[in-house]
mmCIF file of C-alpha atoms in Angstrom:
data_model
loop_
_atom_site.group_PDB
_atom_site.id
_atom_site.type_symbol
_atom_site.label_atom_id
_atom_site.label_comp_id
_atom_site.label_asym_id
_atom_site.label_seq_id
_atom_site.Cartn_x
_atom_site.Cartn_y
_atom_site.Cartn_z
ATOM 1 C CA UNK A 230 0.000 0.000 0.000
ATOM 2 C CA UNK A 231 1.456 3.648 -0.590
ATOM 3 C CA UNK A 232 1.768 5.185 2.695
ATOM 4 C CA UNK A 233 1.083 9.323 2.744
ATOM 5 C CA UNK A 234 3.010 11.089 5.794
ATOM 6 C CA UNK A 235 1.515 14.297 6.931
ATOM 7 C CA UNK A 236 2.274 16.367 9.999
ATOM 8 C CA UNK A 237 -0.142 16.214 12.467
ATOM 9 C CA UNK A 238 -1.112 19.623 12.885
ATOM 10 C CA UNK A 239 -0.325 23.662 11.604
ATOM 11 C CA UNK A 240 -0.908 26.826 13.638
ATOM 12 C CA UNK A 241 -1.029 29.795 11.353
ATOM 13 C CA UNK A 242 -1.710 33.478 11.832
ATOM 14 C CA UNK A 243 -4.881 34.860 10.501
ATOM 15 C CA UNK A 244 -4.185 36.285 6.910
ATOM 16 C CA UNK A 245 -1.042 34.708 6.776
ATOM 17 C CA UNK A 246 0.232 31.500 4.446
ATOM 18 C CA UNK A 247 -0.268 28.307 5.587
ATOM 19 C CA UNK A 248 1.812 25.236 3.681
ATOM 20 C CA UNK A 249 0.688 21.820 4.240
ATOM 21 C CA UNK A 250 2.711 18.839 2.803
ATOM 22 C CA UNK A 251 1.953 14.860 2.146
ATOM 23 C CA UNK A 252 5.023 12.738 1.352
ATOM 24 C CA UNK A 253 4.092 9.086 -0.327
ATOM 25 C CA UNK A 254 5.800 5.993 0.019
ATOM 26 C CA UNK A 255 6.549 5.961 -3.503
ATOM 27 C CA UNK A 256 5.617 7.769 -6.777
ATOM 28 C CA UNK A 257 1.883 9.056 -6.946
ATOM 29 C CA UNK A 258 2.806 10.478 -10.938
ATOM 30 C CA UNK A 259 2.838 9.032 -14.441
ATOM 31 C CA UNK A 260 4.218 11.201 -17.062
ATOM 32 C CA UNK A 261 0.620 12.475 -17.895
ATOM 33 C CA UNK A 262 -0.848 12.623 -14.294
ATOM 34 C CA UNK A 263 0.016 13.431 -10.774
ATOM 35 C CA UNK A 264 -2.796 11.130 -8.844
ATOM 36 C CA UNK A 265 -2.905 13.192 -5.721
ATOM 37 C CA UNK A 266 -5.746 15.173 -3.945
ATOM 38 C CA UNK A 267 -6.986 17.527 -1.187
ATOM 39 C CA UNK A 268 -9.842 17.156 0.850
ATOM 40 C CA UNK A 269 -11.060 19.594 3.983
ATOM 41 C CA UNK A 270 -13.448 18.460 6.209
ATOM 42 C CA UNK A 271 -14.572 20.973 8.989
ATOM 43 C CA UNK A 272 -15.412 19.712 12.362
ATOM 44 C CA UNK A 273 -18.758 17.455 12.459
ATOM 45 C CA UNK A 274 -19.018 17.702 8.420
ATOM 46 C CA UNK A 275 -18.182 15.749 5.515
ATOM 47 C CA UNK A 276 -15.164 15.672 3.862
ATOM 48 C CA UNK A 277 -14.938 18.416 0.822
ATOM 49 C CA UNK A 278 -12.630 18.060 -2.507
ATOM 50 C CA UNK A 279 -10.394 21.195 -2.746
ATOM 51 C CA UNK A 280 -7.687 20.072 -5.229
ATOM 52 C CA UNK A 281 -7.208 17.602 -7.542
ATOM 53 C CA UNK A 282 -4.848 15.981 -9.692
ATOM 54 C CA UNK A 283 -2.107 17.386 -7.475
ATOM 55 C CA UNK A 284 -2.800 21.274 -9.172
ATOM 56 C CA UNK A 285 -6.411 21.723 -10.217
ATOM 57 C CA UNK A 286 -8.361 23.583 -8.356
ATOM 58 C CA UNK A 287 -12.359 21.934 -7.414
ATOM 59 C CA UNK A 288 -15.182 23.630 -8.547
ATOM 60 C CA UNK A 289 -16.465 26.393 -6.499
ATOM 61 C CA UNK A 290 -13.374 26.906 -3.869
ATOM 62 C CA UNK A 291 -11.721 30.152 -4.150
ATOM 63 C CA UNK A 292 -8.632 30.754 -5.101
ATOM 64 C CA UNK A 293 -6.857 30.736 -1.916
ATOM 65 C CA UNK A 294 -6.228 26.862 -2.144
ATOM 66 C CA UNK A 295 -3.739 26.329 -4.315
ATOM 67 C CA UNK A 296 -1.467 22.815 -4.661
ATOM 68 C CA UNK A 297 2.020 21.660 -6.410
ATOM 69 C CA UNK A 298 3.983 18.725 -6.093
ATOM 70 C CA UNK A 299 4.878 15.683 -8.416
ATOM 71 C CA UNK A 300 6.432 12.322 -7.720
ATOM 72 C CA UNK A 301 6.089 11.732 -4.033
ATOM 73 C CA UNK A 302 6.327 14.961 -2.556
ATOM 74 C CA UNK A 303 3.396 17.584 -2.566
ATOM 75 C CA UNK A 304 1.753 20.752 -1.307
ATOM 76 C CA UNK A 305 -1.291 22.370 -0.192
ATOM 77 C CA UNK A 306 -1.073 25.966 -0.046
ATOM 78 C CA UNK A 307 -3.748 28.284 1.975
ATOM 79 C CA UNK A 308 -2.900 32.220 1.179
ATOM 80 C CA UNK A 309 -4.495 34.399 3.112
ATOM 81 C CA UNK A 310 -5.615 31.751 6.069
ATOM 82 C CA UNK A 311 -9.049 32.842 6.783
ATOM 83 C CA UNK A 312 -11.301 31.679 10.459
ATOM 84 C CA UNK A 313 -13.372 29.787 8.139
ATOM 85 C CA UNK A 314 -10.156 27.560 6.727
ATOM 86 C CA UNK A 315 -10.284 25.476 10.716
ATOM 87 C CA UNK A 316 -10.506 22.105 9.341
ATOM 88 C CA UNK A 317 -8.473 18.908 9.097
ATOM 89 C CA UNK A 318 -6.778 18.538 5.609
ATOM 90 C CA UNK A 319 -6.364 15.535 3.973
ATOM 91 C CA UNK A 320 -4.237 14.106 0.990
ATOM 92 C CA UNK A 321 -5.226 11.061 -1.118
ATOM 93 C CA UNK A 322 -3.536 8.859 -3.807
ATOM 94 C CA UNK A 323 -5.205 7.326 -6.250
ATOM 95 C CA UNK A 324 -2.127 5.638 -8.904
ATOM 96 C CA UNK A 325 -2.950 2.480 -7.047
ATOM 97 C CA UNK A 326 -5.504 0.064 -5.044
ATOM 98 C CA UNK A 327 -5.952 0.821 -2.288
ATOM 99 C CA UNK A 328 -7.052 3.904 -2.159
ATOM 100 C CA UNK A 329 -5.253 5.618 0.718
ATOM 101 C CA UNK A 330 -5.322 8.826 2.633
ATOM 102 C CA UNK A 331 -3.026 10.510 4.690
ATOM 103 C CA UNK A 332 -3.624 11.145 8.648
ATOM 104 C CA UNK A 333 -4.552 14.754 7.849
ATOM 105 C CA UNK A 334 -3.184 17.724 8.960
ATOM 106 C CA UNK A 335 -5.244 20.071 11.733
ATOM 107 C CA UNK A 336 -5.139 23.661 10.891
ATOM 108 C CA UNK A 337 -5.321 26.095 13.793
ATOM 109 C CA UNK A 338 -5.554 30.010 13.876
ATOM 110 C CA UNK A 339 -2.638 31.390 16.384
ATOM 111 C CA UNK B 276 -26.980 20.250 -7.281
ATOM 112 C CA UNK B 277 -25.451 16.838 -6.513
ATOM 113 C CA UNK B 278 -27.082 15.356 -3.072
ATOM 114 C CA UNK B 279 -25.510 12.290 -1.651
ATOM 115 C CA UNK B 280 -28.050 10.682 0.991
ATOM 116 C CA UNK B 281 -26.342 7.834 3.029
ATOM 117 C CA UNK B 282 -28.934 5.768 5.219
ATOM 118 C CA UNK B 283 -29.184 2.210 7.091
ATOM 119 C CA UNK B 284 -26.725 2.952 10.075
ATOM 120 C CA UNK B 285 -26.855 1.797 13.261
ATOM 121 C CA UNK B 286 -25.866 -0.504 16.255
ATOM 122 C CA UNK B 287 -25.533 -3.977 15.607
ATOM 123 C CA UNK B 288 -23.888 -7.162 17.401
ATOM 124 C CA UNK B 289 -20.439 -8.603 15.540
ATOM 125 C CA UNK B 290 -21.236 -11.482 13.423
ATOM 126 C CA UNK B 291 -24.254 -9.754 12.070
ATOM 127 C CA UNK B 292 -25.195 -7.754 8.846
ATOM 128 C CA UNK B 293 -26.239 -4.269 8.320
ATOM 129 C CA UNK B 294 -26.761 -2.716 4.654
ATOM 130 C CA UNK B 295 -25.867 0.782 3.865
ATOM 131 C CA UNK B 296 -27.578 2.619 0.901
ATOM 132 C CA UNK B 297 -26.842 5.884 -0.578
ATOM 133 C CA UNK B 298 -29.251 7.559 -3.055
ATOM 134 C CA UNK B 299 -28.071 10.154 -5.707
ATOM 135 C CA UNK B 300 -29.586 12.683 -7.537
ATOM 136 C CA UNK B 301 -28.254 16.122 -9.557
ATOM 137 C CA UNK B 302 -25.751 13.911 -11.680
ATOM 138 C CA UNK B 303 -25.666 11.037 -14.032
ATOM 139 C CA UNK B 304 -25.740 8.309 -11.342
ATOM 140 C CA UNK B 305 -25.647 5.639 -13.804
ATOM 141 C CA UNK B 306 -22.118 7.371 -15.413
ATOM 142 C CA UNK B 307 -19.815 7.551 -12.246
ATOM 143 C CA UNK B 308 -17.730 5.456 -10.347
ATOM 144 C CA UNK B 309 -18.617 5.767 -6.927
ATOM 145 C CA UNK B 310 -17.188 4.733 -3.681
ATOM 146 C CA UNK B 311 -17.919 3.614 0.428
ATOM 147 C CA UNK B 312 -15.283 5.888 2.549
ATOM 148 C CA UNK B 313 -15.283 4.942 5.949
ATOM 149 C CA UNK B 314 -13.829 7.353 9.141
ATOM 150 C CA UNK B 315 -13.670 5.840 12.933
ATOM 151 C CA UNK B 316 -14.223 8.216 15.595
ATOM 152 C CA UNK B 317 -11.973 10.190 15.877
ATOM 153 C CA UNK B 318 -9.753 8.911 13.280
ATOM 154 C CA UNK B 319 -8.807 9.505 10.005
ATOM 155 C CA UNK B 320 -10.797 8.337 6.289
ATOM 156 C CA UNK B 321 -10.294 4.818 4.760
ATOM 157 C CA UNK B 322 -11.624 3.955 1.446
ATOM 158 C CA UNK B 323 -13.641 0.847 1.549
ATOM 159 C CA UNK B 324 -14.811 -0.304 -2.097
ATOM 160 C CA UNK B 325 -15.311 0.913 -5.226
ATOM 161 C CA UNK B 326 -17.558 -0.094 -8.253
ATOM 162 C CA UNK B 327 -17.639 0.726 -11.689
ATOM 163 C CA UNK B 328 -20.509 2.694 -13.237
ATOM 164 C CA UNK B 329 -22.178 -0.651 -15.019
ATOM 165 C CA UNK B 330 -20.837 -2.767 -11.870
ATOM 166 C CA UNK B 331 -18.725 -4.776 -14.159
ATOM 167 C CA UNK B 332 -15.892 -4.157 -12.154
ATOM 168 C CA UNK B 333 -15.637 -3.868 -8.348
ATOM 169 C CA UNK B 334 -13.151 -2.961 -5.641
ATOM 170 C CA UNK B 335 -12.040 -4.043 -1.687
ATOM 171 C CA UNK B 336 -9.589 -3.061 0.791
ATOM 172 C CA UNK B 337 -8.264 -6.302 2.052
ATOM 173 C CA UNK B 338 -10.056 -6.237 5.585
ATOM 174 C CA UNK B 339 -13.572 -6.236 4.072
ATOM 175 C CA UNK B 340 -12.635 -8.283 1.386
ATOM 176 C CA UNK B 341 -15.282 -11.171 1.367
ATOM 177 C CA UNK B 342 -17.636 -9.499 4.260
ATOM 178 C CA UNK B 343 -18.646 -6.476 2.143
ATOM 179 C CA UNK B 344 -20.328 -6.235 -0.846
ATOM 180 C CA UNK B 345 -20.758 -2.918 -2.826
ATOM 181 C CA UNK B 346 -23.300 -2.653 -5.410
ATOM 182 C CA UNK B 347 -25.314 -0.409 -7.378
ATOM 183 C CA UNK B 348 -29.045 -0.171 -8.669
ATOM 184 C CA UNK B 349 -28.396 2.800 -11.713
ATOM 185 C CA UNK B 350 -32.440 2.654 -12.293
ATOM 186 C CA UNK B 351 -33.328 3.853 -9.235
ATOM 187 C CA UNK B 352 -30.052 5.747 -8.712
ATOM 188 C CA UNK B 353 -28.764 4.452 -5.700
ATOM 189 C CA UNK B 354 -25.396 2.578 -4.121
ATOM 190 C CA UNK B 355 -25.656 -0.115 -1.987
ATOM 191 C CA UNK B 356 -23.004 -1.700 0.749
ATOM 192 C CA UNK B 357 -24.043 -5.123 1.909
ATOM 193 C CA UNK B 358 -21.935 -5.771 5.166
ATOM 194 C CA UNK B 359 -21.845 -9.053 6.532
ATOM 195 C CA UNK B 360 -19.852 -10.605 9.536
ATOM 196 C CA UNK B 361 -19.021 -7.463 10.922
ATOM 197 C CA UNK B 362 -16.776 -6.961 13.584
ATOM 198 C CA UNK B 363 -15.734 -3.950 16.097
ATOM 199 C CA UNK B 364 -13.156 -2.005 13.667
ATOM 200 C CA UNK B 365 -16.130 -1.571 11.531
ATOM 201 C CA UNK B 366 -17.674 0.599 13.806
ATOM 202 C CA UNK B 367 -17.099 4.258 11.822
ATOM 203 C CA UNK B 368 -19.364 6.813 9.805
ATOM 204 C CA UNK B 369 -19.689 5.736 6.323
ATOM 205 C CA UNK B 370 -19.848 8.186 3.456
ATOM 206 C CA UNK B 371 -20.727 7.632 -0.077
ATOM 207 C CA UNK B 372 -18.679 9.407 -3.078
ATOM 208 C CA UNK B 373 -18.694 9.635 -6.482
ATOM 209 C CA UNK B 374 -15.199 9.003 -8.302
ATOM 210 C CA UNK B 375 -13.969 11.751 -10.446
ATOM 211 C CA UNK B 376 -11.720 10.713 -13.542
ATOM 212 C CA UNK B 377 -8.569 9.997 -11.650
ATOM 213 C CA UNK B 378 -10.490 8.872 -8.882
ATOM 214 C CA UNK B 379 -10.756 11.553 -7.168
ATOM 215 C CA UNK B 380 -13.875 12.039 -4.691
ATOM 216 C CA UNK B 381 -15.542 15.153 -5.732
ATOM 217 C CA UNK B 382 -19.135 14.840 -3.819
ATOM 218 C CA UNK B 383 -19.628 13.178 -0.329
ATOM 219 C CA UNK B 384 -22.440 12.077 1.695
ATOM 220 C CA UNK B 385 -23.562 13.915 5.131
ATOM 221 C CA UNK B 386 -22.678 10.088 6.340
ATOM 222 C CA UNK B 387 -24.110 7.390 8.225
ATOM 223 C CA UNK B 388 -23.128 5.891 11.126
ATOM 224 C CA UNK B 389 -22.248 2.398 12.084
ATOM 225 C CA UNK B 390 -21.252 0.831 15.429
ATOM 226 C CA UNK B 391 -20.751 -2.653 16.065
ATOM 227 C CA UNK B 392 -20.411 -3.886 19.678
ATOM 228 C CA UNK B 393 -21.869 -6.435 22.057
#
């Protein structure tokens, strides 16, 4: 199974950039595709898509969210941090079965 | 609008069954792969199965391999998991998804949730 590491958790100052990384266990890409996405999911709610395909950005989530990253390194960018961004973040591969997620990553405001 | 409506949680005794559904409307249902997600409290997501939009094809993670079944009914636009034998690590909310083209989950379910003890 591919393995995705991410920190635990992320304190950030309101308005400020926040930089979230997942690390697989080995390569997520192909030469055409990067098979790696973002979820959020906000206390008590369902997870939400935010990025996928490593870079593309999920239908109505602003701008804000951005991601990069190929191979087995990768990035999920929050710029400005807003109160409303509290959530766990997760990464997910999907260039193999099983599908796996990483542990997420707990965004807090400092 | 795409709605996701997961339903047929609940307590139930290991060994037994319980069968989740999850009707769909706002998309082409019978088009998309879709997916069982499962999260324990108060851990992270694990994907459970997949199926293919005709249910030709269909997908496991190796601990519910043989105990679940996922499967589909694209006339009435709804996903099914079947869950037999179930034991205490299945206890977790369950959300449906549909599969975007690199499999990808681009709509979730509010969830349902299922606890299995004694």
């Amino acid at each position: 199974d591919i393995v995705l590491t991410q920190s635990p958790a992320l304190a950030v100052p309101l308005g400020q950039r926040a930089t979230i990384s997942c690390r697989a266990s080995q390569s997520v890409s192909t030469a055409t595709y990067n098979f790696m996405h973002w979820y959020q999911q906000r206390p008590g709610q369902q997870p939400k898509l935010l990025i996928y395909d490593a870079s593309n950005l999920a239908s109505s989530i602003p701008a804000r969210f951005s991601g990069s990253g190929s191979g087995t390194d990768f990035t999920l960018t929050i710029n400005p941090v807003q109160s409303d961004d509290i959530a766990t973040y997760y990464c997910q591969q999907s260039r193999e079965l099983p599908l796996t997620f990483g542990s997420g990553t707990k965004l807090e405001i400092k | 609008e795409v709605q996701l409506v997961e339903s047929g949680g609940g307590l139930e005794q290991p060994g037994r069954s319980l069968k989740l559904s999850c009707a769909a409307s706002g998309f082409s249902f019978s088009a998309r792969d879709m997916a069982w997600v499962r999260q324990a409290p108060p851990k992270g997501l694990e994907w459970v199965a997949s199926i293919s939009p005709g249910a030709v094809s269909t997908y496991y993670r190796d601990s519910v391999k043989g105990r679940f079944t996922i499967s589909r009914d694209n006339a009435k636009s709804i996903l099914y998991l079947q869950m037999d034998s179930l034991r205490s690590e299945d206890t977790a909310t369950y959300y449906c998804a549909t599969l975007g083209a690199r499999h990808d989950m681009d709509a979730w379910g509010q969830g349902t949730s299922v606890s299995v003890s004694s």
